[in-house]
Coordinates of C-alpha atoms and ligand atoms in Angstrom, one line a residue:
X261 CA 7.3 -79.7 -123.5
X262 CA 5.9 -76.9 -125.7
X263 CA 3.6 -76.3 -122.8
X264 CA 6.6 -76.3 -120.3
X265 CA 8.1 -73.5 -122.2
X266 CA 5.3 -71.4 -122.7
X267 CA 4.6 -71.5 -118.5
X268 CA 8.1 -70.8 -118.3
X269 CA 8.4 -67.6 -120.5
X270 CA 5.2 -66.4 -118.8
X271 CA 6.3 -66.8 -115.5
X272 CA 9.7 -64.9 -116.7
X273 CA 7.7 -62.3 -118.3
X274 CA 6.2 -61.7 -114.8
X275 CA 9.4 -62.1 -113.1
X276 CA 10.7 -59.1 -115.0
X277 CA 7.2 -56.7 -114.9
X278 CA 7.5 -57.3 -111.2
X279 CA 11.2 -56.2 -111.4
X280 CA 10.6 -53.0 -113.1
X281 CA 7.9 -52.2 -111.0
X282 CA 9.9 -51.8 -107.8
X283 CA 12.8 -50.4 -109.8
X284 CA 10.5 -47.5 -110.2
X285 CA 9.6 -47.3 -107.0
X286 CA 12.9 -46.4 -106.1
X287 CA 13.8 -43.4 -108.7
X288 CA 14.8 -40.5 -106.2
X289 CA 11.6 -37.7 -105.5
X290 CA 12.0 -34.4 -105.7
X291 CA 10.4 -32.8 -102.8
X292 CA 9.4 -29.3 -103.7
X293 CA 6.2 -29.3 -101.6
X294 CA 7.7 -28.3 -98.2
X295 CA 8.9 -31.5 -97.3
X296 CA 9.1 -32.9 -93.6
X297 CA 12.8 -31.4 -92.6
X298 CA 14.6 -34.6 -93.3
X299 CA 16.8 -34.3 -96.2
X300 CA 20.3 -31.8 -96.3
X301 CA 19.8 -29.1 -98.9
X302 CA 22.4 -29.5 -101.9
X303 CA 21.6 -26.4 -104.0
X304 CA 23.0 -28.9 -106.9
X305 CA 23.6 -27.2 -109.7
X306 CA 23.6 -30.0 -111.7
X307 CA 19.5 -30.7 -111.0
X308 CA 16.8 -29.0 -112.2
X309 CA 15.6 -27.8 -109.0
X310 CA 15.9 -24.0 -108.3
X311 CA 17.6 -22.6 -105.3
X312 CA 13.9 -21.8 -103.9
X313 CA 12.7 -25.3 -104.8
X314 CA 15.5 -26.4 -102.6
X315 CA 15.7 -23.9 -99.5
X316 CA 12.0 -23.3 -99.7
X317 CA 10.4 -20.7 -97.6
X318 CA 13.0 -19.1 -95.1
X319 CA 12.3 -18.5 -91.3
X320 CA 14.7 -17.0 -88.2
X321 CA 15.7 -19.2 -86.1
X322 CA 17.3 -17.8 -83.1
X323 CA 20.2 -15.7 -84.8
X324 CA 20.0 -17.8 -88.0
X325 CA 18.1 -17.6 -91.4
X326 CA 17.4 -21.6 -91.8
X327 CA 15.8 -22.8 -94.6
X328 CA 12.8 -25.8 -94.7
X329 CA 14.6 -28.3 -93.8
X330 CA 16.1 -25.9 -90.3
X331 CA 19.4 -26.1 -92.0
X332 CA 21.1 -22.5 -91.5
X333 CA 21.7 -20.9 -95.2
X334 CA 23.7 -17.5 -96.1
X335 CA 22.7 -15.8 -99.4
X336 CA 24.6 -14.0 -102.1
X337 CA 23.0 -11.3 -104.3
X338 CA 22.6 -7.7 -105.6
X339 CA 20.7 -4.9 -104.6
X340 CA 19.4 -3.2 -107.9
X341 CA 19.6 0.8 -107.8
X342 CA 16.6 3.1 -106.8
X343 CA 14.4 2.4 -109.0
X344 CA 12.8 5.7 -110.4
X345 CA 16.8 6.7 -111.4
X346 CA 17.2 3.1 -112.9
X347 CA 14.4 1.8 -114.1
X348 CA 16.4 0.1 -117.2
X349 CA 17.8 -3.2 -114.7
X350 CA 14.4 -3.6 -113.5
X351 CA 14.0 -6.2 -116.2
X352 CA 13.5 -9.5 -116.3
X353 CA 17.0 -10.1 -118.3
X354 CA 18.6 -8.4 -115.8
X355 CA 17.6 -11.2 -113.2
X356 CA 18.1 -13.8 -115.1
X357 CA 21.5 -12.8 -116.1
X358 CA 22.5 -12.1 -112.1
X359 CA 21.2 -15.4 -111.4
X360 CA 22.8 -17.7 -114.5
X361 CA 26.1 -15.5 -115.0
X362 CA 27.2 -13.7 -111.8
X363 CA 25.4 -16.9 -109.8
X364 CA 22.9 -14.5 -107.8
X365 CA 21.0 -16.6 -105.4
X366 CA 18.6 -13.1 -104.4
X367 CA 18.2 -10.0 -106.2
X368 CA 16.8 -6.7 -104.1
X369 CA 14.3 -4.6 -105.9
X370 CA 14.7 -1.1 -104.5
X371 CA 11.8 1.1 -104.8
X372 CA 12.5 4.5 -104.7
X373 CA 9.8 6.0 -102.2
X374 CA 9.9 9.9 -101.7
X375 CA 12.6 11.9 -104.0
X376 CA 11.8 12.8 -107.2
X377 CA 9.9 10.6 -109.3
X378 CA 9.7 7.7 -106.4
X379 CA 6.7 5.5 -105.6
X380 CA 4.6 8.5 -103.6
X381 CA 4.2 10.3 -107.2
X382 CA 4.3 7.6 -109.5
X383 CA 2.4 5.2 -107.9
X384 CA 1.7 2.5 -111.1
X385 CA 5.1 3.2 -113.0
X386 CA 7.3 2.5 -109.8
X387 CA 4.7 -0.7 -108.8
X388 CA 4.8 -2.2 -112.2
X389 CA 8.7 -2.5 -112.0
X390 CA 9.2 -4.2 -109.1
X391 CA 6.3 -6.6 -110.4
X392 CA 8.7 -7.3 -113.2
X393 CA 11.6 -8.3 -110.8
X394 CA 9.3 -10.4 -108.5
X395 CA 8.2 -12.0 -111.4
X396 CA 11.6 -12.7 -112.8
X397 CA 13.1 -13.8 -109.2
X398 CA 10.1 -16.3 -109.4
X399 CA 10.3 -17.7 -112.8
X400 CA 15.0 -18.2 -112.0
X401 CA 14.2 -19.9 -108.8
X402 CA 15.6 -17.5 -106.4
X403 CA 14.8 -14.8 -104.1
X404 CA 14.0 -11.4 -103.8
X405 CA 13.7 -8.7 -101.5
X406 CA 11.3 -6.4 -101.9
X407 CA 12.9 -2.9 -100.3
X408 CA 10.6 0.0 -99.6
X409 CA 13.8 2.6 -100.2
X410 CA 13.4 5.1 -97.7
X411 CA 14.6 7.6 -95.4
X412 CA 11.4 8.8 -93.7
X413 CA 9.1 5.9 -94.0
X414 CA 7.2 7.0 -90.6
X415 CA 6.0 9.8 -92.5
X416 CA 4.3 7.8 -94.9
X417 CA 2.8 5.0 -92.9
X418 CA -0.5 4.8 -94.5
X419 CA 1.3 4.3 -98.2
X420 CA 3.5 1.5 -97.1
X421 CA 0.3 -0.2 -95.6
X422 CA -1.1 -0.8 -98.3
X423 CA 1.7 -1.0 -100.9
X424 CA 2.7 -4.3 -98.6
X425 CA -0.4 -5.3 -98.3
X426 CA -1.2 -5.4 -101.8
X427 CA 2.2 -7.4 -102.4
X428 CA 1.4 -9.7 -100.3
X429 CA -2.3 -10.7 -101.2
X430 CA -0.3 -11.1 -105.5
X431 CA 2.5 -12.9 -103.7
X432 CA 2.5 -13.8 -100.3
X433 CA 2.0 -17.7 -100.9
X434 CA 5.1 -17.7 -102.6
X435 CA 8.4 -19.0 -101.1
X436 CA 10.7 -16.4 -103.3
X437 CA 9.2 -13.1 -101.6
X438 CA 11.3 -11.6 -98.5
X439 CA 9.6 -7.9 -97.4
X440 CA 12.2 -5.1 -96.4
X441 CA 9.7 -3.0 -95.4
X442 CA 12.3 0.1 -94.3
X443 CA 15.4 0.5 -96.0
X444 CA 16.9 3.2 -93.7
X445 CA 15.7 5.4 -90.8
X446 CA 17.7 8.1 -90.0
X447 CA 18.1 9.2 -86.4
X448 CA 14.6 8.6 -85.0
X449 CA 13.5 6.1 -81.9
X450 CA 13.2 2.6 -82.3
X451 CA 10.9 2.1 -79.4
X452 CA 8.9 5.3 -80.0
X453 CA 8.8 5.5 -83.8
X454 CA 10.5 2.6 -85.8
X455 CA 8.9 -0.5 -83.6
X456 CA 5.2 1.2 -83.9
X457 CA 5.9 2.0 -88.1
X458 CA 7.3 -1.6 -88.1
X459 CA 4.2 -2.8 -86.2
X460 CA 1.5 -1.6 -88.3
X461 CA 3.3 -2.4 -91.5
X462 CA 3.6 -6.6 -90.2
X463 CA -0.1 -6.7 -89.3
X464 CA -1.0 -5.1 -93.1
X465 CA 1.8 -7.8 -94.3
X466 CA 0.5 -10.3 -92.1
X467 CA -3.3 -10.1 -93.1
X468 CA -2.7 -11.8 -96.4
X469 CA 0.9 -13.6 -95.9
X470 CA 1.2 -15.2 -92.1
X471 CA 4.9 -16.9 -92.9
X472 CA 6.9 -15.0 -95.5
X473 CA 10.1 -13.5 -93.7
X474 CA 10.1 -9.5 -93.1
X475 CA 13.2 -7.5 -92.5
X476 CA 13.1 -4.2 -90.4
X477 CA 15.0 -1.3 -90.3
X478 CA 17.0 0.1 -87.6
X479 CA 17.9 3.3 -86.5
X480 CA 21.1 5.5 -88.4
X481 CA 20.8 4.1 -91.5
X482 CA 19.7 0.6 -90.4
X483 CA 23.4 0.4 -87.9
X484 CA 21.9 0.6 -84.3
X485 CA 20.6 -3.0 -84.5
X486 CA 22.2 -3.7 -80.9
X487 CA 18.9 -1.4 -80.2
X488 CA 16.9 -4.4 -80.5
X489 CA 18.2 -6.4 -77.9
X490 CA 15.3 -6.4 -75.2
X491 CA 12.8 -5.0 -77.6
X492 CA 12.2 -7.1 -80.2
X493 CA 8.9 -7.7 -82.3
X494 CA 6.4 -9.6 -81.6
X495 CA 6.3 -12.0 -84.8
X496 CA 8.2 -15.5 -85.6
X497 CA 9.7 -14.1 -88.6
X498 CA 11.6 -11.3 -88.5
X499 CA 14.9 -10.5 -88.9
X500 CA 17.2 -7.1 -88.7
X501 CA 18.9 -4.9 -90.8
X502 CA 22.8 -4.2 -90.8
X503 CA 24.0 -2.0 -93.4
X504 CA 27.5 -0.9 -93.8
X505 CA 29.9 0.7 -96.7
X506 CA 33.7 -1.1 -96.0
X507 CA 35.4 2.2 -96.5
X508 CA 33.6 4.0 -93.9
X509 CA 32.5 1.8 -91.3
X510 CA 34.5 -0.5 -89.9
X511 CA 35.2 -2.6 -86.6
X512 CA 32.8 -0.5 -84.1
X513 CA 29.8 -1.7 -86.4
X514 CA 30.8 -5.5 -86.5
X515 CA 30.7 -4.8 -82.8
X516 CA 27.6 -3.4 -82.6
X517 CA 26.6 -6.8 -84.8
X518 CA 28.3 -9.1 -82.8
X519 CA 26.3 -7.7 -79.7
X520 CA 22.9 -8.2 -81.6
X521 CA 24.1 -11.6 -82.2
X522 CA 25.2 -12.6 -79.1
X523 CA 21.9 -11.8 -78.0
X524 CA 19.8 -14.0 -80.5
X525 CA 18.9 -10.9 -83.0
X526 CA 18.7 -12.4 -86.7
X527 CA 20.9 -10.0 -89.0
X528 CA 20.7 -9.8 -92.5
X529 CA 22.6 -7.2 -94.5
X530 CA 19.9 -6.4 -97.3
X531 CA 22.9 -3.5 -98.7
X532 CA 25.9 -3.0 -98.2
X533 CA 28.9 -1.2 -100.4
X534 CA 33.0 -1.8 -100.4
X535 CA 33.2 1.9 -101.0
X536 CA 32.5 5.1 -98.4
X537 CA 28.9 5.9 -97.1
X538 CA 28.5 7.8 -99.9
X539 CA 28.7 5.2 -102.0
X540 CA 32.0 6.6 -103.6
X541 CA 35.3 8.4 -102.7
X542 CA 37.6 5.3 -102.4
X543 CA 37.5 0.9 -102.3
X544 CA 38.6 -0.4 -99.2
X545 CA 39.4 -3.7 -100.1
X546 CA 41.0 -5.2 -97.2
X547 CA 38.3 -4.0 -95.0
X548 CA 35.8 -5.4 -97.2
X549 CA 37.9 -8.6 -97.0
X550 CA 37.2 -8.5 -93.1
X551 CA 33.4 -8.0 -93.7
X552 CA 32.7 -10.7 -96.0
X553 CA 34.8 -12.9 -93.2
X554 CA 32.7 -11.6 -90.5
X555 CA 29.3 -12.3 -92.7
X556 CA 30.5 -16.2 -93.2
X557 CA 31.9 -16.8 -89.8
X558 CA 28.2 -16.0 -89.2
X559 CA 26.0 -17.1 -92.2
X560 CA 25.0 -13.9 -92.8
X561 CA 23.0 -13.2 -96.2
X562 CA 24.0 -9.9 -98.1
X563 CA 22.9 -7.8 -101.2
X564 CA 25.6 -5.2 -102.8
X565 CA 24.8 -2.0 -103.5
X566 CA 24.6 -1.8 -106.3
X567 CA 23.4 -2.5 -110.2
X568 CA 24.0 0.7 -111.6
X569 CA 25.8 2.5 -114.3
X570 CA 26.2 5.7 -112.3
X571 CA 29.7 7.0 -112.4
X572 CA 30.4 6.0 -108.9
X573 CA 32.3 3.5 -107.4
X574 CA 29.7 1.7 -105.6
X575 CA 28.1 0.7 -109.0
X576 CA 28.7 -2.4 -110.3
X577 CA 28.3 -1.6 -114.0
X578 CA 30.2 1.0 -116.9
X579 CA 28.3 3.9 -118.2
X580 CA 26.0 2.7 -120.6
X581 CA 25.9 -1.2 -119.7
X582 CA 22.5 -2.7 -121.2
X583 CA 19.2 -3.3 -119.3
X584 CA 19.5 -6.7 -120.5
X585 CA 22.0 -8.2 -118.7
X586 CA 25.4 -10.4 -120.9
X587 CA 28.1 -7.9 -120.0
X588 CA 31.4 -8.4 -120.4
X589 CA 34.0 -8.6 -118.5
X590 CA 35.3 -4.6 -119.2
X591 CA 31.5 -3.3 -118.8
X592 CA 32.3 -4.4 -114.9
X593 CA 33.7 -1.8 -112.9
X594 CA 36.0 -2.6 -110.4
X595 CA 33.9 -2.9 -107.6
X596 CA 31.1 -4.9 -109.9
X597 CA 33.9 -7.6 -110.9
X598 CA 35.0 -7.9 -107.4
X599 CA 31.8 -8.7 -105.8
X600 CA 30.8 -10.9 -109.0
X601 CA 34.1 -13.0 -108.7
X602 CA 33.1 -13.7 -104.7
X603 CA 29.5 -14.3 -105.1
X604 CA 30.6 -16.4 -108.0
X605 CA 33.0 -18.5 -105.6
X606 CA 31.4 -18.7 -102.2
X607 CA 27.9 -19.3 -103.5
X608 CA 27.0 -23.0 -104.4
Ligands
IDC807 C1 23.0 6.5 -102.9 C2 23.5 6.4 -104.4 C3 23.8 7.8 -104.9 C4 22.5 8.6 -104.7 C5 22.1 8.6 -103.2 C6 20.8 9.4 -103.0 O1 24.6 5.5 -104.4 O2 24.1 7.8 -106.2 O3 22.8 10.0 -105.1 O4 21.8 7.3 -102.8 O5 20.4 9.4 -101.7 C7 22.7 4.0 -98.5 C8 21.4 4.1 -99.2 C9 21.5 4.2 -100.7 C10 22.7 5.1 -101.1 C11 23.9 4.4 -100.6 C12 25.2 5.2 -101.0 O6 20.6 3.0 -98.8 O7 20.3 4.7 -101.2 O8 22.7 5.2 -102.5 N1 23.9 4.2 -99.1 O9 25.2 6.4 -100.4 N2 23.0 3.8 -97.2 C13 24.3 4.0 -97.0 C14 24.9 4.2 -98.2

């Protein structure tokens, strides 16, 4: 008997390793190595996982940004300001404050190039402070465009090579980095001038990063992007620039997008403003109403111009607002609280 009850607790004692063994087989994996495109993306708040743990590295796809998985995504975010004129929200508060409180899912880091104090004369101070915001975008989980803020980029070639090229050999292998290698050209070619510029910028990019998404410029202050169509470039990822300010421009430049679209071009709106060109003046908030339906209609990703405390109405933030993020509510200026309350809805 005694020897009956000692084979039967042993056997039960197996019984239940064995259970808890495939039990913990079973506990759901996270899959932040790339996966194999099988699983929907959640963006669940209510995991650990980041937003770029979860989307991964983002490719075009025809006229859509999809994400690892090929699932199309839209993005929500803020462009900071240039950043030799506001240096004090290139910090890594900043970004994580955009991210946890205003539910940023990208942030854009806009170096200021050529006007006064920009990247061509202050080479280290301008570099170091988009390094902070990569950095920050990196450690929150979510991405970031890296703008080279320019008007006359084409003059400069030769400074934008490399300035790409070193940011890609620090951070080309990760999935956070999007390159926006020409904010705005002004009214120059885009077969003669832009497409070469954008050229010879890629293969700098590409020599150290061969997936990471770029986003080019297009001519008028990145509008004419129905000049692609029929002269695209030649690389897998890259997508096109649409800028517009609500107040200013209006149904001729979501036609101008639709044609792009309609012909497979890959838009992404890396700035735009509710407010005049000008980035003041007056709020047109019905027609900005119009362009956020336009930009879901078609899963288009945006950044607002802008996180500033400038006393204009495109800036999102009072005079005086800290460089380290927790505003309240009345630090917000009109504009800031109304593109916070619909990033803060639509994004999940
Ligand atoms: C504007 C700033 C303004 C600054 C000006 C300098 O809002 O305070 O004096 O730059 O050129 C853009 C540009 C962006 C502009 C913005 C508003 O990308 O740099 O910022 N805008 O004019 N394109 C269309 C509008």
């Amino acid at each position: 008997m005694r020897i009956l009850t000692t084979l039967f607790v042993f056997l039960l004692t197996i019984s239940l390793m064995t259970a808890c063994e495939s039990d913990s087989g079973t506990l759901p994996e996270t899959d932040q190595d790339g996966g194999d495109g099988s699983e929907e993306p959640t963006g669940n708040p209510n995991t650990n996982s980041s937003i770029v743990d979860t989307y991964g590295l983002l490719k075009v796809s025809g006229n859509k940004i999809v994400d690892k998985n090929n699932n199309s995504i839209q993005l929500r975010g803020m462009s900071l300001f240039w950043s030799q004129w506001m240096g004090q929200y290139y910090t890594s508060e900043t970004v994580k404050w955009l991210k946890e409180d205003w539910k940023c899912n990208i942030v854009r880091a806009a170096m200021g190039v050529e006007d006064s104090d920009g990247y061509l004369t202050n080479k280290e101070t301008e570099k170091q402070k988009i390094f902070t915001v990569i950095d920050a975008a990196i450690a929150e989980g979510i991405y970031v465009i890296v703008d080279w803020h320019s008007h006359h980029a084409e003059d400069h070639v030769e400074d934008a090579k490399s300035f790409f090229s070193e940011i890609a050999q620090k951070y080309g292998d990760q999935p956070n980095i999007i390159y926006e290698i020409y904010n705005e050209p002004l009214n120059v070619s885009w077969v003669d001038v832009l497409k070469p510029y954008h050229e010879q910028v890629i293969a700098a990019i590409r020599a150290h990063d061969p997936d990471n998404m770029i986003i080019c410029g297009t001519r008028t202050w990145s509008q004419d992007v129905d000049e692609v169509i029929g002269n695209t470039i030649n690389d897998n990822n890259v997508a096109y620039t649409l800028h517009y300010y609500a107040a200013t421009h209006k149904q001729f430049l979501r036609d101008k997008a639709q044609k792009a679209l309609d012909a497979g071009i890959p838009i992404f709106v890396t700035e735009y403003g509710i407010t005049e060109a000008s980035g003041d003046g007056s709020i047109d908030t019905n027609e900005a109403q119009i362009w956020w339906d336009f930009l879901d209609q078609n899963k288009i990703s945006w950044c607002n111009w802008s996180i500033a405390d400038k006393q204009e109405l495109s800036a999102a933030l009072k005079s005086g607002a800290s460089g380290l993020g927790n505003w309240a509510d009345d630090e917000l200026t009109d504009s800031g609280k109304m593109i916070r309350a619909e990033i803060k809805e639509k994004n999940p």
